[in-house]
Amino acid sequence: MSSGMDLGGSGSSSSPNEQNPATPSRYESQKRRDWNTFGQYLKNQRPPVHLSQCNCNHVLEFLRYLDQFGKTKVHLQGCMFYGQPEPPAPCTCPLRQAWGSLDALIGRLRAAYEENGGSPGTNPFASGAIRVYLREVRECQAKARGIPYKKKKKSTSQG
């Protein structure tokens, strides 16, 4: 038996180290796809927005735009299933992007922005407004599904 780890299984002719080094990881591929999608979104604006003019408002608009492609049922406050984790019947409430998907997307775009020459100090994906928006989406979706998010309690003792 060899002493090295072979995650590809025995008899595999292409261990991870022998594969084409130019093959990006799943994360890197997704990050590139997300970056290209965001760039296309900016180009499709009227008038088109150049990346150097992009700010947190463009990012927020992009996140709201993505909601139309969501697959997560988010019950509205007037819905009889609001607050129920597993509703017993279908309803007409909208499908939205899940909070976790948006959070991961922002993480990838934040990294891609800097990898593509953007300054960390001007990164629109790192804006406080984006963090607030994501927190509001998380809380709204948790209430709509009846799943409370526990806030971490800050320690009151100092020292």
Backbone as a ProteinNet text record, in pm:
[ID]
protein_1_A
[PRIMARY]
MSSGMDLGGSGSSSSPNEQNPATPSRYESQKRRDWNTFGQYLKNQRPPVHLSQCNCNHVLEFLRYLDQFGKTKVHLQGCMFYGQPEPPAPCTCPLRQAWGSLDALIGRLRAAYEENGGSPGTNPFASGAIRVYLREVRECQAKARGIPYKKKKKSTSQG
[TERTIARY]
84.4	0	87.5	44.3	120.9	92.8	188.2	170.4	96.2	85.9	15.1	-134.5	-211.8	-357.2	-398.8	-486.6	-542	-692	-738.5	-880.3	-960.7	-893.4	-961.9	-999.9	-963.1	-995.4	-881	-873.2	-763.2	-780.3	-668.4	-672	-702.8	-725.7	-756	-628.1	-633.4	-513.8	-496.9	-594.4	-581.1	-612.2	-511.4	-528.5	-539	-586.2	-602.4	-474.7	-358.8	-233.4	-192	-246.4	-208.1	-303.3	-417.8	-512.1	-452	-511.9	-467.3	-466.5	-351.5	-345.5	-427.7	-466.2	-546.9	-695.5	-734.2	-874.5	-909.4	-999.8	-1032.4	-1122.2	-1118.7	-1205.2	-1350.2	-1441.6	-1583.5	-1610	-1548.9	-1564.8	-1513.9	-1395.2	-1337.2	-1422.5	-1476.4	-1563.6	-1690.5	-1750	-1871.7	-1844.1	-1730.5	-1694.3	-1679.1	-1614.1	-1598.1	-1732.8	-1820.9	-1955.4	-2033.9	-2028	-2098.2	-2045.4	-1914.3	-1851.8	-1895.8	-1896	-1939.1	-2086.6	-2168.9	-2312.5	-2333.6	-2261.4	-2275.2	-2228.1	-2117.4	-2067.3	-2168.6	-2234.3	-2337.3	-2456.6	-2493.3	-2603.6	-2573.7	-2450.5	-2414.2	-2419.4	-2372.7	-2373.7	-2515.4	-2609.5	-2747.7	-2828.3	-2771.1	-2840.8	-2852.1	-2953.5	-2972.2	-2961.4	-2855.5	-2736.6	-2647.9	-2560.5	-2471.4	-2385.1	-2355.3	-2273.8	-2136.6	-2031.8	-1896.2	-1860.3	-1781.1	-1745.5	-1686.8	-1612.4	-1551.5	-1656.8	-1777.1	-1886.1	-1981.7	-1957.8	-2046.7	-2039.9	-2157.8	-2161.4	-2258.2	-2276	-2359.6	-2503.8	-2552.3	-2689.6	-2705.8	-2604.3	-2609	-2610.1	-2533.3	-2529.1	-2665.5	-2726.8	-2858.8	-2962.9	-2957.5	-3049.7	-3028.8	-2903.1	-2870.4	-2929	-2915.5	-2969.7	-3121.6	-3187.2	-3333.7	-3374.1	-3295.5	-3319.6	-3313.5	-3219.2	-3201.8	-3319.6	-3396.7	-3511.2	-3606.1	-3619.7	-3713.8	-3673.3	-3548.5	-3501.3	-3493.6	-3542.9	-3533.8	-3623.2	-3591.2	-3666.6	-3716.6	-3698.9	-3739.3	-3870.9	-3972.3	-4103.6	-4090.3	-4125.7	-4122.2	-4264	-4326.9	-4466	-4476.5	-4577.8	-4604.9	-4682.9	-4678.8	-4742.7	-4891.9	-4960.8	-5103.5	-5137.3	-5037	-5059.6	-5094.6	-5190.6	-5230.7	-5119.4	-5016.3	-4904.8	-4783.5	-4797	-4686.1	-4643.1	-4514.8	-4461.7	-4464.7	-4512.7	-4515.8	-4399.1	-4313.6	-4197.6	-4236.3	-4348.3	-4391.7	-4540.4	-4578.2	-4720.5	-4786.8	-4913.4	-4982.6	-5037	-5035.3	-5092.3	-5016.4	-5031	-4965	-5030	-4957	-5009.7	-4947.7	-4988.3	-4941.9	-4825.4	-4766.4	-4654.6	-4536.7	-4453.5	-4346.2	-4230.9	-4160.5	-4034.8	-3923.9	-3828.2	-3717.6	-3586.4	-3478.2	-3345.7	-3333.8	-3281.9	-3261.8	-3149.3	-3163.1	-3061.9	-2922.5	-2909.6	-2778	-2713.9	-2796.4	-2744.6	-2693.2	-2769.4	-2726.7	-2599.7	-2591.9	-2474.9	-2349.6	-2361.9	-2249.1	-2211.3	-2312	-2288.5	-2208.5	-2250.8	-2180.6	-2036.5	-2014.8	-1878	-1790.9	-1847	-1769.9	-1744.9	-1847.7	-1830.7	-1735.7	-1738.3	-1646.7	-1501.5	-1475.6	-1341.2	-1305.2	-1398.9	-1372.6	-1342	-1411.7	-1389.8	-1243.3	-1190.3	-1051.8	-952.4	-987.5	-900.4	-894.3	-997	-1001.2	-956.7	-879.1	-816.2	-888.1	-1000.2	-1072	-1003.6	-1015.5	-955	-1045.4	-988	-1070	-1147	-1089.5	-1154.1	-1276.2	-1287.7	-1402.7	-1489.5	-1472.3	-1544.9	-1693.7	-1779.3	-1922.3	-1988.5	-1927.2	-1983.2	-1953.8	-1861.7	-1825.4	-1895.1	-1985.1	-2053.7	-2141.8	-2153	-2243.4	-2386.7	-2425.3	-2562.5	-2592.4	-2493	-2511.3	-2530.6	-2449.1	-2463.6	-2601.8	-2649	-2782.4	-2889.3	-2878.5	-2976.3	-2979.9	-2862.4	-2857	-2916.7	-2891.2	-2947.8	-3100.2	-3151.3	-3297	-3360.4	-3295.4	-3347	-3349.2	-3240.8	-3233.1	-3346	-3365.4	-3469	-3608.9	-3632.1	-3762.9	-3794.3	-3697.8	-3720.7	-3738	-3665.8	-3679.1	-3819.2	-3868.7	-4003.1	-4109	-4092.6	-4190.5	-4200.6	-4089.9	-4088.6	-4103.4	-4113	-4129.4	-4004.8	-3889.8	-3763.1	-3684.7	-3678.7	-3607.4	-3456.9	-3390.6	-3245	-3206.4	-3125	-3080.5	-2964.4	-2979.6	-2869.7	-2768.9	-2642.3	-2538.4	-2536	-2541.5	-2540.8	-2398.7	-2384.5	-2253.7	-2227.2	-2105.8	-2067.7	-2074.1	-2136.6	-2147.1	-2029.4	-1955.5	-1838.6	-1720.7	-1648.9	-1534.1	-1408.5	-1328.5	-1198.9	-1183
-119.4	0	123.7	225.6	349.2	428	510.3	588	718.8	759.9	884.6	863	968.7	956.9	965.5	877	879.4	895.4	1018.4	1045.1	1002	966.8	926.9	779.5	705.2	562.4	482.1	354.9	272.5	247.6	242.2	217.8	341.8	453.1	577	630.8	663.9	713.5	863.5	930.2	1075	1116.4	1114.2	1163.4	1315.5	1381.8	1527.3	1600.1	1548.8	1616.7	1594.4	1490.5	1460.6	1523.3	1575.2	1636.2	1764.3	1811.3	1935.8	2046.8	2106.7	2209.3	2333.2	2348.2	2464	2441	2319.8	2292.1	2357.6	2456.4	2525.7	2440.3	2469.7	2400.8	2440.7	2368.1	2400.1	2543	2578.8	2713.7	2818.6	2796.5	2892.6	2904.4	2792.8	2795.9	2874.7	2850	2921.4	3070	3101.7	3241.8	3313.2	3247.1	3307.3	3324.6	3222.6	3231.6	3347.2	3357.4	3465.4	3601.9	3612.7	3738.9	3779.1	3682	3708.9	3747.7	3681.5	3713.1	3855	3892.6	4027.7	4130.6	4101.9	4192.5	4209.5	4101.1	4107.1	4187.6	4169.8	4246.2	4396.3	4435.6	4578	4629.4	4547.8	4588.4	4605.8	4527	4531.6	4646	4718.4	4832.5	4943.2	5024.8	5138.6	5267.4	5344.9	5315.3	5210	5145.3	5043.7	5104.6	5022.4	5066.9	5002.7	5085.1	5031.3	4987	4882.9	4827.6	4933.2	5027.4	5131.1	5223.7	5228.2	5310.8	5229.6	5101	5012.8	5045.1	5050.3	5072.7	4973.5	4986.9	4889.1	4890.6	5003.5	5007.1	4915.3	4909.2	4817.5	4673.1	4645.1	4509.6	4472.9	4564.8	4539.5	4515.3	4595.6	4576.6	4439.6	4398.7	4267.9	4156	4166.7	4064.4	4056.2	4171.8	4172.6	4114.8	4145.5	4091.2	3938	3883	3738.1	3666.4	3738.5	3676.3	3607.4	3661.2	3601.9	3460.3	3423.9	3289.6	3198.6	3246.4	3170.9	3048.6	2958.1	2833.5	2813.6	2916	2905.1	2978.3	2905.8	2965.3	3050.7	3178.6	3270.4	3323.4	3277.9	3316.3	3462.9	3529.7	3669.1	3673.9	3790.6	3798.8	3767.4	3794.5	3765.7	3620.7	3541	3401.3	3317.5	3226.2	3141.3	3046.6	3030.5	2942.1	3018.8	3150.6	3232.2	3178.3	3154.1	3105.6	2955.1	2883.2	2737	2677.7	2599	2541.6	2445.2	2370.6	2274.4	2290.2	2384.7	2407.6	2284.6	2259.3	2139	2147.3	2266.5	2280.5	2390	2392.6	2497.7	2633.9	2738.5	2874.4	2956.8	3081.6	3166.2	3256.7	3233.8	3317.6	3302.5	3407.4	3406.9	3312.8	3274	3201.9	3306.6	3288.8	3384.3	3308.7	3384.5	3327.4	3302.8	3188.7	3158.2	3245.4	3282.8	3366.7	3305.8	3176.2	3113	3123.2	3114.8	3126.9	3268.3	3368.2	3507.3	3536.6	3484	3505.2	3446.5	3325.1	3260.3	3336.3	3381.1	3458.1	3584.6	3657.3	3780.9	3750.3	3641.4	3602.8	3579.1	3509.9	3483.2	3610.7	3696.3	3820.9	3916.7	3916.1	4000.9	3962.2	3830.8	3782.5	3811.3	3787.3	3808.1	3954.6	4045.6	4188.9	4223.8	4176.5	4208.3	4132.9	4010.6	3933.9	3996.6	4073.1	4138.2	4283.7	4317.2	4449	4552.3	4517.1	4612.4	4631.1	4749.4	4779.7	4731.8	4668	4624.8	4741	4859.6	4976.4	5025.3	4988.8	5033.3	4916.5	4800.9	4680.9	4696.5	4709.8	4729.9	4607.5	4490.3	4368.2	4358.1	4441.4	4441.1	4553.5	4622.1	4736.7	4696.4	4786.4	4764.8	4748.4	4818.1	4807.8	4665.3	4597.5	4459.6	4368.3	4389.5	4308.7	4327.8	4453.3	4481.8	4411.7	4421.1	4357.3	4206.1	4143	3998.2	3960.4	4041.7	4014	4023	4126.3	4142.9	4026.5	3981.1	3867	3742.7	3720.8	3604.2	3606.2	3721.8	3732.4	3718.2	3779.7	3771.5	3627.2	3557.9	3419.9	3328.7	3355.4	3273.9	3289.5	3413.3	3436.6	3373.2	3387.6	3335	3182.9	3119.2	2973	2925	3018.6	2979.9	2920.4	2958.4	2906.2	3023.3	3033.1	3146.4	3131.4	3240.1	3242.1	3295.4	3221.9	3265.2	3362.2	3479.7	3575.1	3535	3545.2	3515	3627.8	3589.4	3690.6	3739.2	3869.9	3928	3921.6	3893.3	3884.6	4023	4030.5	4160.3	4185.7	4080.3	4100.8	4148.2	4242.4	4297.9	4271	4181.5	4164.7	4037.9
0	0	0	-67.3	-69.2	58.4	98	220.2	194.1	68.1	36.6	29.4	54.6	45.5	-100.4	-141.2	-275.8	-262.3	-272	-255.5	-376.7	-484	-605.4	-606.5	-503.5	-500.5	-558.8	-521.8	-571.3	-720.4	-788.4	-931.3	-1013.4	-948.2	-1020.1	-1081.4	-1209	-1275.3	-1258.5	-1199.2	-1184.2	-1040.8	-957.3	-821.1	-829.9	-725.2	-731.9	-774.1	-734.8	-769.8	-914.3	-978	-1115.8	-1216.7	-1170.4	-1263.3	-1318.5	-1426	-1487.8	-1383	-1354	-1250.1	-1284.8	-1411.8	-1451.5	-1423.5	-1382.3	-1352.5	-1219.2	-1223.3	-1097.8	-1007.8	-880.1	-785.2	-811.3	-748.1	-763.2	-714.9	-601.5	-546.6	-644.9	-700.6	-794.9	-920.2	-968.3	-1086.5	-1057.3	-940.2	-902.8	-885.5	-826.2	-805.2	-940	-1034.7	-1168.1	-1236.5	-1225.3	-1283.6	-1221.1	-1087.9	-1018	-1061.5	-1071.7	-1110.9	-1251.7	-1342.5	-1480.3	-1485.2	-1405.4	-1400.6	-1349.8	-1245.9	-1192.4	-1295.7	-1363.2	-1467.4	-1579.5	-1618.1	-1722.8	-1674.4	-1547.9	-1489.1	-1498.7	-1464.3	-1471.2	-1615.3	-1709.3	-1851.1	-1903.1	-1849.4	-1896.5	-1835.8	-1741.6	-1682.7	-1786.4	-1771.9	-1862.5	-1784.2	-1800.8	-1882.4	-1815	-1894.3	-1836.7	-1725.2	-1625.9	-1512.6	-1524.8	-1522.5	-1525.4	-1384.6	-1375.4	-1245.2	-1151.8	-1207.5	-1123	-1061.7	-1120.6	-1065.5	-978.4	-968.7	-893.3	-744.2	-679.8	-535.4	-471.5	-341.1	-269.6	-318.1	-370.1	-421.8	-542.6	-628.4	-742.7	-694.4	-589.5	-535.3	-476.5	-402.7	-345.2	-454.4	-561	-673.3	-737.4	-748.4	-804.8	-718.5	-587.2	-497.6	-509.8	-519.8	-536	-671.4	-773.4	-907.6	-904.9	-829.8	-825	-759.7	-678.5	-611.2	-708.5	-828.7	-924.4	-965	-939.9	-975.4	-853	-738.3	-614	-611	-519.8	-505.8	-363.1	-278.8	-139	-116.8	-72	-43.5	82.6	69	183.3	203	310.5	336.6	375.9	321.2	354.8	485.5	552.5	683.5	680.2	572	564	533.1	500.5	461.9	585.7	568.6	681.1	725.7	641	676.7	728.8	742.2	792.5	929.1	945	1071.5	1087.3	986.4	994.2	915.1	980.7	910.1	798.4	817.2	715.2	689.8	603.5	577.9	515.6	551.9	505.7	363.2	302.8	168	93.4	-39.9	-117.1	-94.5	-126.7	-117.7	-231.3	-240.6	-351.4	-312.7	-196.7	-153.6	-250.9	-260	-360.2	-325.8	-430.9	-416.1	-415.6	-329.1	-315.6	-308.2	-319.8	-294.2	-144.8	-107	34.3	89	216.2	280.1	267.6	292.1	287.2	149.4	46.2	-90.8	-116.6	-69.6	-88.7	-10	110.6	195.1	129.6	77.4	9.6	-117.9	-192	-314.2	-283.8	-180.5	-144.6	-105.4	-34.4	2.3	-119.8	-218.8	-341.6	-420.2	-431.5	-507.7	-436.8	-305.2	-228	-257.8	-260.3	-292.2	-438	-528.4	-671.3	-701	-634.1	-655.8	-630.1	-519.7	-485	-573.7	-611.7	-701.3	-840.1	-875	-1005.7	-998.9	-898	-891.5	-808.1	-749.3	-665.9	-531.4	-477.1	-348.1	-234.8	-131.9	-17.8	45.8	40.9	100.7	25.8	-100.8	-181.2	-227.3	-166.7	-207.5	-175.7	-278.8	-253	-189.4	-204.8	-147	2.5	50.7	192.9	268.9	203.4	262.5	380.7	476.4	589.4	543.7	436.7	385.1	337.9	284.9	239.1	360.7	464.5	586.5	648.8	651.4	707.1	623.8	491.7	403	427.7	434.2	455.3	590.7	692.8	825	820.2	749.5	738	662	555.4	479	567.6	641.9	730.1	832.6	897.1	1000.1	941.6	827.9	760.9	722.3	664.1	622.7	743.5	850.2	970.8	1030.2	1037	1091	1001.2	870.2	775.5	784.2	818.9	828.5	972.2	1067.5	1206.5	1268.1	1214.7	1266.5	1325.3	1457.9	1516.2	1503.1	1468.9	1471.3	1607.8	1679.1	1810.7	1792.7	1850.5	1846.6	1952.4	1918.4	2015.6	2117.9	2243.5	2348.6	2370.7	2379.5	2405.4	2554.6	2588.2	2727.8	2791.4	2909.9	2977	3068.1	3102.9	3189.7	3105.5	3161.5	3089.5	3170.6	3115.8	3175	3244.3
[MASK]
+++++++++++++++++++++++++++++++++++++++++++++++++++++++++++++++++++++++++++++++++++++++++++++++++++++++++++++++++++++++++++++++++++++++++++++++++++++++++++++++

